[in-house]
Coordinates of C-alpha atoms and ligand atoms in Angstrom, one line a residue:
X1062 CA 0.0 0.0 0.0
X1063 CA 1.2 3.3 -0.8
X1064 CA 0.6 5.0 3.0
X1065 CA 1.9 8.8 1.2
X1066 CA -0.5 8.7 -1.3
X1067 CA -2.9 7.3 1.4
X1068 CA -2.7 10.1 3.5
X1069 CA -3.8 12.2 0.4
X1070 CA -7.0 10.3 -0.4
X1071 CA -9.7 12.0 -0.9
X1072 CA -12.4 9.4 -2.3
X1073 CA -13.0 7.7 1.0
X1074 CA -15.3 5.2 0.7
X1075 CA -16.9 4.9 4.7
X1076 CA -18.7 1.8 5.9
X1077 CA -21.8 4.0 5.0
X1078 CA -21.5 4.6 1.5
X1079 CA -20.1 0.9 0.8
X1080 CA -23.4 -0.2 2.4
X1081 CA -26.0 2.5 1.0
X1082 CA -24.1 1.3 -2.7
X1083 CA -24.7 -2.0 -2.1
X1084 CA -28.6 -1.4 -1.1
X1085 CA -29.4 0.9 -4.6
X1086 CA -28.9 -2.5 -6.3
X1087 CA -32.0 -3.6 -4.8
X1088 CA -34.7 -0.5 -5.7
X1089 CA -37.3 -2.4 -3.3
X1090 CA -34.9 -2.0 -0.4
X1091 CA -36.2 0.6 2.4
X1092 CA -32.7 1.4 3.7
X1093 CA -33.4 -0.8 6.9
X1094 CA -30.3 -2.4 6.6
X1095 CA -27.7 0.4 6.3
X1096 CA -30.1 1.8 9.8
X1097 CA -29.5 -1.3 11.3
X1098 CA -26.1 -1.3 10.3
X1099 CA -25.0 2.1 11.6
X1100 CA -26.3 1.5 15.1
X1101 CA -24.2 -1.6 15.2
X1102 CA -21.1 0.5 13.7
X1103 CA -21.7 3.2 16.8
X1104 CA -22.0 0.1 19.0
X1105 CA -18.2 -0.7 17.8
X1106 CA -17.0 2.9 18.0
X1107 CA -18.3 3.4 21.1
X1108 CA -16.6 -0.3 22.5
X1109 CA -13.3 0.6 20.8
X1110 CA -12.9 3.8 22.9
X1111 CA -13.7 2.1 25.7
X1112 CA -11.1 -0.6 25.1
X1113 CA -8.8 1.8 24.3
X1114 CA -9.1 3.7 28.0
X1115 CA -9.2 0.3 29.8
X1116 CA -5.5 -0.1 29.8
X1117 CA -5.5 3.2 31.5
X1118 CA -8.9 3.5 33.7
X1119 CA -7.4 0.3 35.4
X1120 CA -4.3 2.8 36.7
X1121 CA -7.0 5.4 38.0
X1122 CA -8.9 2.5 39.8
X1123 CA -11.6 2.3 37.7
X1124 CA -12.5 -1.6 35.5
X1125 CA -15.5 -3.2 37.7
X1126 CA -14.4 -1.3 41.0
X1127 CA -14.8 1.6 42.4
X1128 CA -13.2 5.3 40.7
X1129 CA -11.7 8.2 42.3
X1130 CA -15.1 9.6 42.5
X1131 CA -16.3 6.5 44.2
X1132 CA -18.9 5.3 41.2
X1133 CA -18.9 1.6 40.6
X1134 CA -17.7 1.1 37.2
X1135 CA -19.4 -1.8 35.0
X1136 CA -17.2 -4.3 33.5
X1137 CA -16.3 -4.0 30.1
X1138 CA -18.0 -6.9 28.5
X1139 CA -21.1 -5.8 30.7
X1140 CA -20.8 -1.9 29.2
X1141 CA -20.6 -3.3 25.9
X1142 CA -23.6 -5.8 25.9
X1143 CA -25.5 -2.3 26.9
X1144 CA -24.4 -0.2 24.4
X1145 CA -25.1 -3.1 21.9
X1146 CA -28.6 -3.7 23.1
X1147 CA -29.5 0.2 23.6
X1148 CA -28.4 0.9 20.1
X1149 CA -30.1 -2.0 18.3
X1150 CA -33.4 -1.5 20.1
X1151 CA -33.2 2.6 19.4
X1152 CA -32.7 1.1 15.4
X1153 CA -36.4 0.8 15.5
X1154 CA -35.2 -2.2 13.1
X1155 CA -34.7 -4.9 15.2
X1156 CA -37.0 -7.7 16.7
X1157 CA -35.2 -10.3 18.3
X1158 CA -31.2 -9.8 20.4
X1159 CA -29.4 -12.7 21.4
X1160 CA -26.1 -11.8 23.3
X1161 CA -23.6 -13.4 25.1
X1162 CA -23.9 -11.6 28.0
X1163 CA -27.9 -12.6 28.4
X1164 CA -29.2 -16.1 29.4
X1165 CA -32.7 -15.0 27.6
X1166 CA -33.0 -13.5 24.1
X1167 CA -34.9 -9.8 24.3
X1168 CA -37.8 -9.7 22.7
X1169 CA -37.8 -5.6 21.5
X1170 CA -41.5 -4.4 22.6
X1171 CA -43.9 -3.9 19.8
X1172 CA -43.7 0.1 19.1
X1173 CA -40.0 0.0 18.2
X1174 CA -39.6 -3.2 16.2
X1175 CA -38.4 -4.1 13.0
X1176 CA -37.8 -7.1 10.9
X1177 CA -34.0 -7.9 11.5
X1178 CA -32.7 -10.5 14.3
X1179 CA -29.3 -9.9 15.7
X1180 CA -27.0 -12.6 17.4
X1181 CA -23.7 -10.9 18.9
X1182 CA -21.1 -11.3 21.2
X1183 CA -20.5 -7.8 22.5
X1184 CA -16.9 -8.3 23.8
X1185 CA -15.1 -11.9 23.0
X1186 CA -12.3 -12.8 24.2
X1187 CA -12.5 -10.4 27.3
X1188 CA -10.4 -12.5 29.7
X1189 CA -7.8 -11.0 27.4
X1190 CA -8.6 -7.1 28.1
X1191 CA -6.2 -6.9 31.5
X1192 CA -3.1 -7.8 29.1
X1193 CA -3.9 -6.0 25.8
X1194 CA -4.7 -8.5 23.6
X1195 CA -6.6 -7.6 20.9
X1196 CA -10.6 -8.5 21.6
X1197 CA -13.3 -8.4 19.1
X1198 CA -17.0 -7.8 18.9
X1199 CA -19.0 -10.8 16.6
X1200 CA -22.3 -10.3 14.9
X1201 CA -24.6 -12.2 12.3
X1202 CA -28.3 -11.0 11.3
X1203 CA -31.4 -12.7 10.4
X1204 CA -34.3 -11.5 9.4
X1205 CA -37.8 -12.5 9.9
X1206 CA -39.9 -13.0 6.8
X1207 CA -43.4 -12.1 7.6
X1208 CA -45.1 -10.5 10.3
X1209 CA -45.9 -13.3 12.5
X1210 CA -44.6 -12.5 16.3
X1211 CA -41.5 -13.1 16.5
X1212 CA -40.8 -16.3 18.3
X1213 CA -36.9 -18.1 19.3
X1214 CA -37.4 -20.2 16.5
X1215 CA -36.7 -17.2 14.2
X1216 CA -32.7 -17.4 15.4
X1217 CA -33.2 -20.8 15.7
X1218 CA -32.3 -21.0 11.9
X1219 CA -29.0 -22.6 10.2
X1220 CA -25.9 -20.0 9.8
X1221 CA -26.8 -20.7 5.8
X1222 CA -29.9 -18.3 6.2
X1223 CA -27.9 -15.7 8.1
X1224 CA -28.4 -11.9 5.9
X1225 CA -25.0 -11.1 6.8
X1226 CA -22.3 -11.4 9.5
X1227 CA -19.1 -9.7 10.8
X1228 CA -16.5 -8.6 13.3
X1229 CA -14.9 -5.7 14.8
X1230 CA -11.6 -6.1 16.1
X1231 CA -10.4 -4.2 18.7
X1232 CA -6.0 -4.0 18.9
X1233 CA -3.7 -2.0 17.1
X1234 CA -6.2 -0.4 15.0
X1235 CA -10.1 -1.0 15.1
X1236 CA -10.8 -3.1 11.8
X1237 CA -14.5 -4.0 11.2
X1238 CA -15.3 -7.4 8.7
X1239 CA -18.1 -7.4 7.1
X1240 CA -20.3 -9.6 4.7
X1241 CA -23.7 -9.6 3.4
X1242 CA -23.7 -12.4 1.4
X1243 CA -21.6 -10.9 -1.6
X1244 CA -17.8 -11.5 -0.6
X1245 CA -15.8 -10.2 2.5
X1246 CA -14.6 -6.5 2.9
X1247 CA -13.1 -4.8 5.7
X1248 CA -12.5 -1.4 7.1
X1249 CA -10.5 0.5 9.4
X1250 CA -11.4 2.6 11.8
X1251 CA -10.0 6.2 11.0
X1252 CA -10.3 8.0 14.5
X1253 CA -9.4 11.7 13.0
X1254 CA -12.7 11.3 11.2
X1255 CA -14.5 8.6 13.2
X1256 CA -15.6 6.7 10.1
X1257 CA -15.0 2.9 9.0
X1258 CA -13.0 3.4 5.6
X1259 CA -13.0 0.4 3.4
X1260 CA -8.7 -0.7 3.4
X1261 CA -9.7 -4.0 2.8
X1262 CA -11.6 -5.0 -0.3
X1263 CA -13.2 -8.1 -1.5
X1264 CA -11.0 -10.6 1.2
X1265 CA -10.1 -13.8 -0.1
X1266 CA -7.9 -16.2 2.0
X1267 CA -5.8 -18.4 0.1
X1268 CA -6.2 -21.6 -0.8
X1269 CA -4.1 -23.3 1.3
X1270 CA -2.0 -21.6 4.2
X1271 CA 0.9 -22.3 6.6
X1272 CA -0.7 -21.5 10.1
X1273 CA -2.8 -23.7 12.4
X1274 CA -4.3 -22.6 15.5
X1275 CA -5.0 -24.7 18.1
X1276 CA -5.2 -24.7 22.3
X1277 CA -2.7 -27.8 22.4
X1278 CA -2.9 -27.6 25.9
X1279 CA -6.3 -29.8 25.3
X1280 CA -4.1 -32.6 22.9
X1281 CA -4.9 -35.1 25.5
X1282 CA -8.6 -34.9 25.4
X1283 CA -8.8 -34.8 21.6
X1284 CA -10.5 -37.6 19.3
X1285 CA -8.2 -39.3 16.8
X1286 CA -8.8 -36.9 13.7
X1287 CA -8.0 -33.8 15.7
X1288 CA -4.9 -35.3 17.3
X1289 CA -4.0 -36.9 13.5
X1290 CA -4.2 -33.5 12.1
X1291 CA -2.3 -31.5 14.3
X1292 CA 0.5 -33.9 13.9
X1293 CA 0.6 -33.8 10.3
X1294 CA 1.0 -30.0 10.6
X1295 CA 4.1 -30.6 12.4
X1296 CA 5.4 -34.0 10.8
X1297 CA 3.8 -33.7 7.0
X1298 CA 5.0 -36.7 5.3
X1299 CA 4.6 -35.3 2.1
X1300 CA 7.7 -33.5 1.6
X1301 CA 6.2 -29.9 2.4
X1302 CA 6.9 -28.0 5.3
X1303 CA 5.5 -28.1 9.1
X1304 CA 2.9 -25.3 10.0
X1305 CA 3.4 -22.9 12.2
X1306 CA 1.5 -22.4 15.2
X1307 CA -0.1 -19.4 16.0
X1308 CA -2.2 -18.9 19.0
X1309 CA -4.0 -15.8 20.6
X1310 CA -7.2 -17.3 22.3
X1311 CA -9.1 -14.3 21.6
X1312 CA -11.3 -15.7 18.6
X1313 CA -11.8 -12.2 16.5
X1314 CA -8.0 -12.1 16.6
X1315 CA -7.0 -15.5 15.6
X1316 CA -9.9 -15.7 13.1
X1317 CA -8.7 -12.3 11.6
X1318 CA -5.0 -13.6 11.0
X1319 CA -6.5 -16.5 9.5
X1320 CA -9.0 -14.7 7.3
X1321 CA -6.0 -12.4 6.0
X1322 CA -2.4 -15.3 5.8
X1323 CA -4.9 -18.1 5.0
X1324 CA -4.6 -21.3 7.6
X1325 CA -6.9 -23.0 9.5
X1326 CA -8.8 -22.2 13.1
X1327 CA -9.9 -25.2 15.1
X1328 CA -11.4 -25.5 18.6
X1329 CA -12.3 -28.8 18.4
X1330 CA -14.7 -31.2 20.6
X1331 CA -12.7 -33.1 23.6
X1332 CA -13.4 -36.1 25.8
X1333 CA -14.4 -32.9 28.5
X1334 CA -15.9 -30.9 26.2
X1335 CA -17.4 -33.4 23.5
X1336 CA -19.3 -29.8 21.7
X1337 CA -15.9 -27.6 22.2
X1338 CA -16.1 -24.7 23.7
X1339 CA -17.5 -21.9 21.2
X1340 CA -21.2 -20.6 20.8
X1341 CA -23.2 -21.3 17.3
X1342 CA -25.2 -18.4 16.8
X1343 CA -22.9 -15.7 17.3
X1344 CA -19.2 -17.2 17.0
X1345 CA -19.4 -20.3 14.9
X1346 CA -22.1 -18.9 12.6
X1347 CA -20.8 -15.3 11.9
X1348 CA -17.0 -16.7 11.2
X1349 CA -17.9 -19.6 9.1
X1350 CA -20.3 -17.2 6.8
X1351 CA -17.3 -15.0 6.4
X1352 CA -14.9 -17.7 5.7
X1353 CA -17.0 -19.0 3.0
X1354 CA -17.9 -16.0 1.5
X1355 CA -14.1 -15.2 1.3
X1356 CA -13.4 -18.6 -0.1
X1357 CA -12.7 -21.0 2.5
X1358 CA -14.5 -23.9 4.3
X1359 CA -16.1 -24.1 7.9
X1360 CA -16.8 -27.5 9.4
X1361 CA -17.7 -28.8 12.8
X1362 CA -16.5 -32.8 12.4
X1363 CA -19.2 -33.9 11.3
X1364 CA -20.8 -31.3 8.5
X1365 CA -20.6 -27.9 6.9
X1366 CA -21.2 -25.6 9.4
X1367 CA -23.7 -23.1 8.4
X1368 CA -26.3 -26.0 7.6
X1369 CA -26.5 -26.9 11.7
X1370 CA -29.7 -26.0 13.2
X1371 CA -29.3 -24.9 16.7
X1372 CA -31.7 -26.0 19.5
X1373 CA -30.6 -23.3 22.2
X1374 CA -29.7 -19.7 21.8
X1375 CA -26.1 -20.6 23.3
X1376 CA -25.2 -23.8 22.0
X1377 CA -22.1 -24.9 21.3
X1378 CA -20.4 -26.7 18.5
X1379 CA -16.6 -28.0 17.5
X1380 CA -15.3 -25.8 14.7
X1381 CA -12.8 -25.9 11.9
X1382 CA -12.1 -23.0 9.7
X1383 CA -9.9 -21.7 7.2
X1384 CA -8.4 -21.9 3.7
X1385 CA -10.1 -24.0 1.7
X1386 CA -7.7 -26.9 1.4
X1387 CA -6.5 -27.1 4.6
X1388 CA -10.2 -27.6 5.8
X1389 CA -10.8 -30.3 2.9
X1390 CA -7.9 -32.2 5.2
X1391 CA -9.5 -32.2 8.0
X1392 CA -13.0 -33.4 6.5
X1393 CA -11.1 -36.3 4.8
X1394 CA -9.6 -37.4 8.4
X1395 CA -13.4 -37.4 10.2
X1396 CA -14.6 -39.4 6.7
X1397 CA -12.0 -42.0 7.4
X1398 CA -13.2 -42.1 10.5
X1399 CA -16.3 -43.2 10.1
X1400 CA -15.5 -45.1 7.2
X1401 CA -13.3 -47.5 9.8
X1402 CA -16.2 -47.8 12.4
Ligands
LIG2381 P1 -13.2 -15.4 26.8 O1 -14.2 -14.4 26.3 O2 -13.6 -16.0 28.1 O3 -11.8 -14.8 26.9 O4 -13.1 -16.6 25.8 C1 -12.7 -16.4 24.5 C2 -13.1 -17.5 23.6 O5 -14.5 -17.6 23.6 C3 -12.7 -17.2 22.1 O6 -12.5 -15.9 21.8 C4 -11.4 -18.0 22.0 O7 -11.2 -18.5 20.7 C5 -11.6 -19.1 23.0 O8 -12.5 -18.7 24.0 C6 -10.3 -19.5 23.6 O9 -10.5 -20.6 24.5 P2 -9.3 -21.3 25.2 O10 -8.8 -20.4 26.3 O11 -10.0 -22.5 25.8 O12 -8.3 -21.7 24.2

């Protein structure tokens, strides 16, 4: 990238526009969706600062205890889950929010609903904040298709039906990844002008990549495909090189690297966690609709990902994602599995 002439730009194209050029393709559309969408981008903004200060607040006594002042401050992850739900409801656009931070979905009340469901994850990986790893906030949106009352079984629908999915990414500069269903693009928080600018068009990950990213610290719970495949990263017998392992634990950030060097992301089941450990709806879902709309796979053992059909709002489900070859390996290993049983 040429950062001088950069600098210079003066066609910026902002989350906004990207998103209101998209909608003039469809003449019937009301604009709902780019509403929607800039409530969820404030939501981001507004997490990212906060991020941003946490380092710092924590010096001044503030982070889930007490300030200088003596107010009790909320928890990040908490703070963020209420910005998220306060912005969506205000949409006017939304019916049905499922978060992390909520055992029940909210059902928005009747005068300020809309058609679109929203699944997120307001702050994952948020055991990382207290060392400055980069965190990340996950979305993906349904929409309901007539205008029966909204029930659970309108989320209760297979990634495949998803509208359109992302992730904001808070480290060394806020990076939102989006798709709605027509390839991946990504933009980068500019905080002179407080506007997403698209610095990553049309994403593809490459076929194949050199990374894998695993917890190895669960190798001795894992089933015989995970534990095969792993090992082959590091001993290939096939003349090419080992993988390298790269690990963050903070999903948004691990999923990101893979998205951009091409690799694969697996948290697999184990013999103490035989569905793994992350959430359908709004991790598995969201990152296996962008992987495949930027060219890769998503799998969870046993099939493709997005065609699961959740029973509960925060199931959970093995995953395996990435470039598309590296997933077809994995695949092959579970076949053979069952082929041998
Ligand atoms: P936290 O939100 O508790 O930090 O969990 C993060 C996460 O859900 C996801 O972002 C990571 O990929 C995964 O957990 C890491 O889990 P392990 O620590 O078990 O590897």
């Amino acid at each position: 990238m040429d950062h001088e002439a950069d600098a210079y730009r003066t066609d910026l194209m902002t989350i906004t526009r990207f998103v209101l050029n998209e909608q003039s393709k469809y003449p019937e559309s009301r604009g709902d969706f780019t509403i929607l969408l800039s409530h969820i981008v404030l939501g981001c903004k507004f997490v990212c600062t906060a991020v941003n200060k946490a380092g710092l607040a924590k010096l001044i006594g503030l982070a889930g205890e007490t300030n200088v002042q003596g107010e009790e401050q909320k928890k990040l992850d908490v703070l963020s889950n209420e910005v998220f739900v306060k912005a969506l409801v205000s949409s006017g656009r939304t019916c049905i929010l499922v978060s992390e931070e909520d055992e029940e979905a909210t059902f928005v009340e009747r005068s300020k609903r809309g058609r679109y469901c929203v699944v997120f994850d307001p702050l994952d990986g948020s055991s990382n904040i207290d060392c400055g790893v980069s965190i990340g906030t996950i979305f993906g949106i349904y929409m309901v298709k007539d205008d029966h009352e909204p029930t659970l079984d309108d989320v209760l629908q297979p990634g495949k039906h998803m509208l359109a999915a992302g992730y904001c990414m808070y480290g060394s500069s806020c990076t939102l990844v989006l798709s709605t269903g027509e390839g991946v693009n990504g933009f980068t928080l500019d905080p002179s002008l407080g506007e997403f600018i698209l610095t990553h068009p049309d994403i593809k990950i490459p076929k194949k990549g050199k990374i894998y990213s695993v917890n190895e610290g669960n190798a001795k719970n894992w089933d015989a495909p995970t534990a095969k495949y792993v090992e082959k990263c590091k001993f290939p017998k096939d003349g090419s090189s080992p993988k390298s392992l790269r690990y963050i634990g903070s999903m948004v950030a691990d999923v990101h690297r893979t998205l951009l060097y091409g690799g694969i992301f697996l948290y697999p089941a184990d013999k103490k966690s035989p569905n793994g450990k992350l959430r359908v709806l709004y991790e598995v879902f969201p990152m296996s609709f962008l992987m495949e709309q930027a060219g890769g796979q998503a799998f969870t053992g046993k099939q493709r990902a997005l065609d699961l059909i959740p029973e509960k709002i925060h199931e959970r489900s093995p995953i395996f994602l990435g470039s598309y070859d590296d997933v077809e390996e994995i695949k092959e290993l579970y076949a053979a599995e069952v082929k041998g049983k």
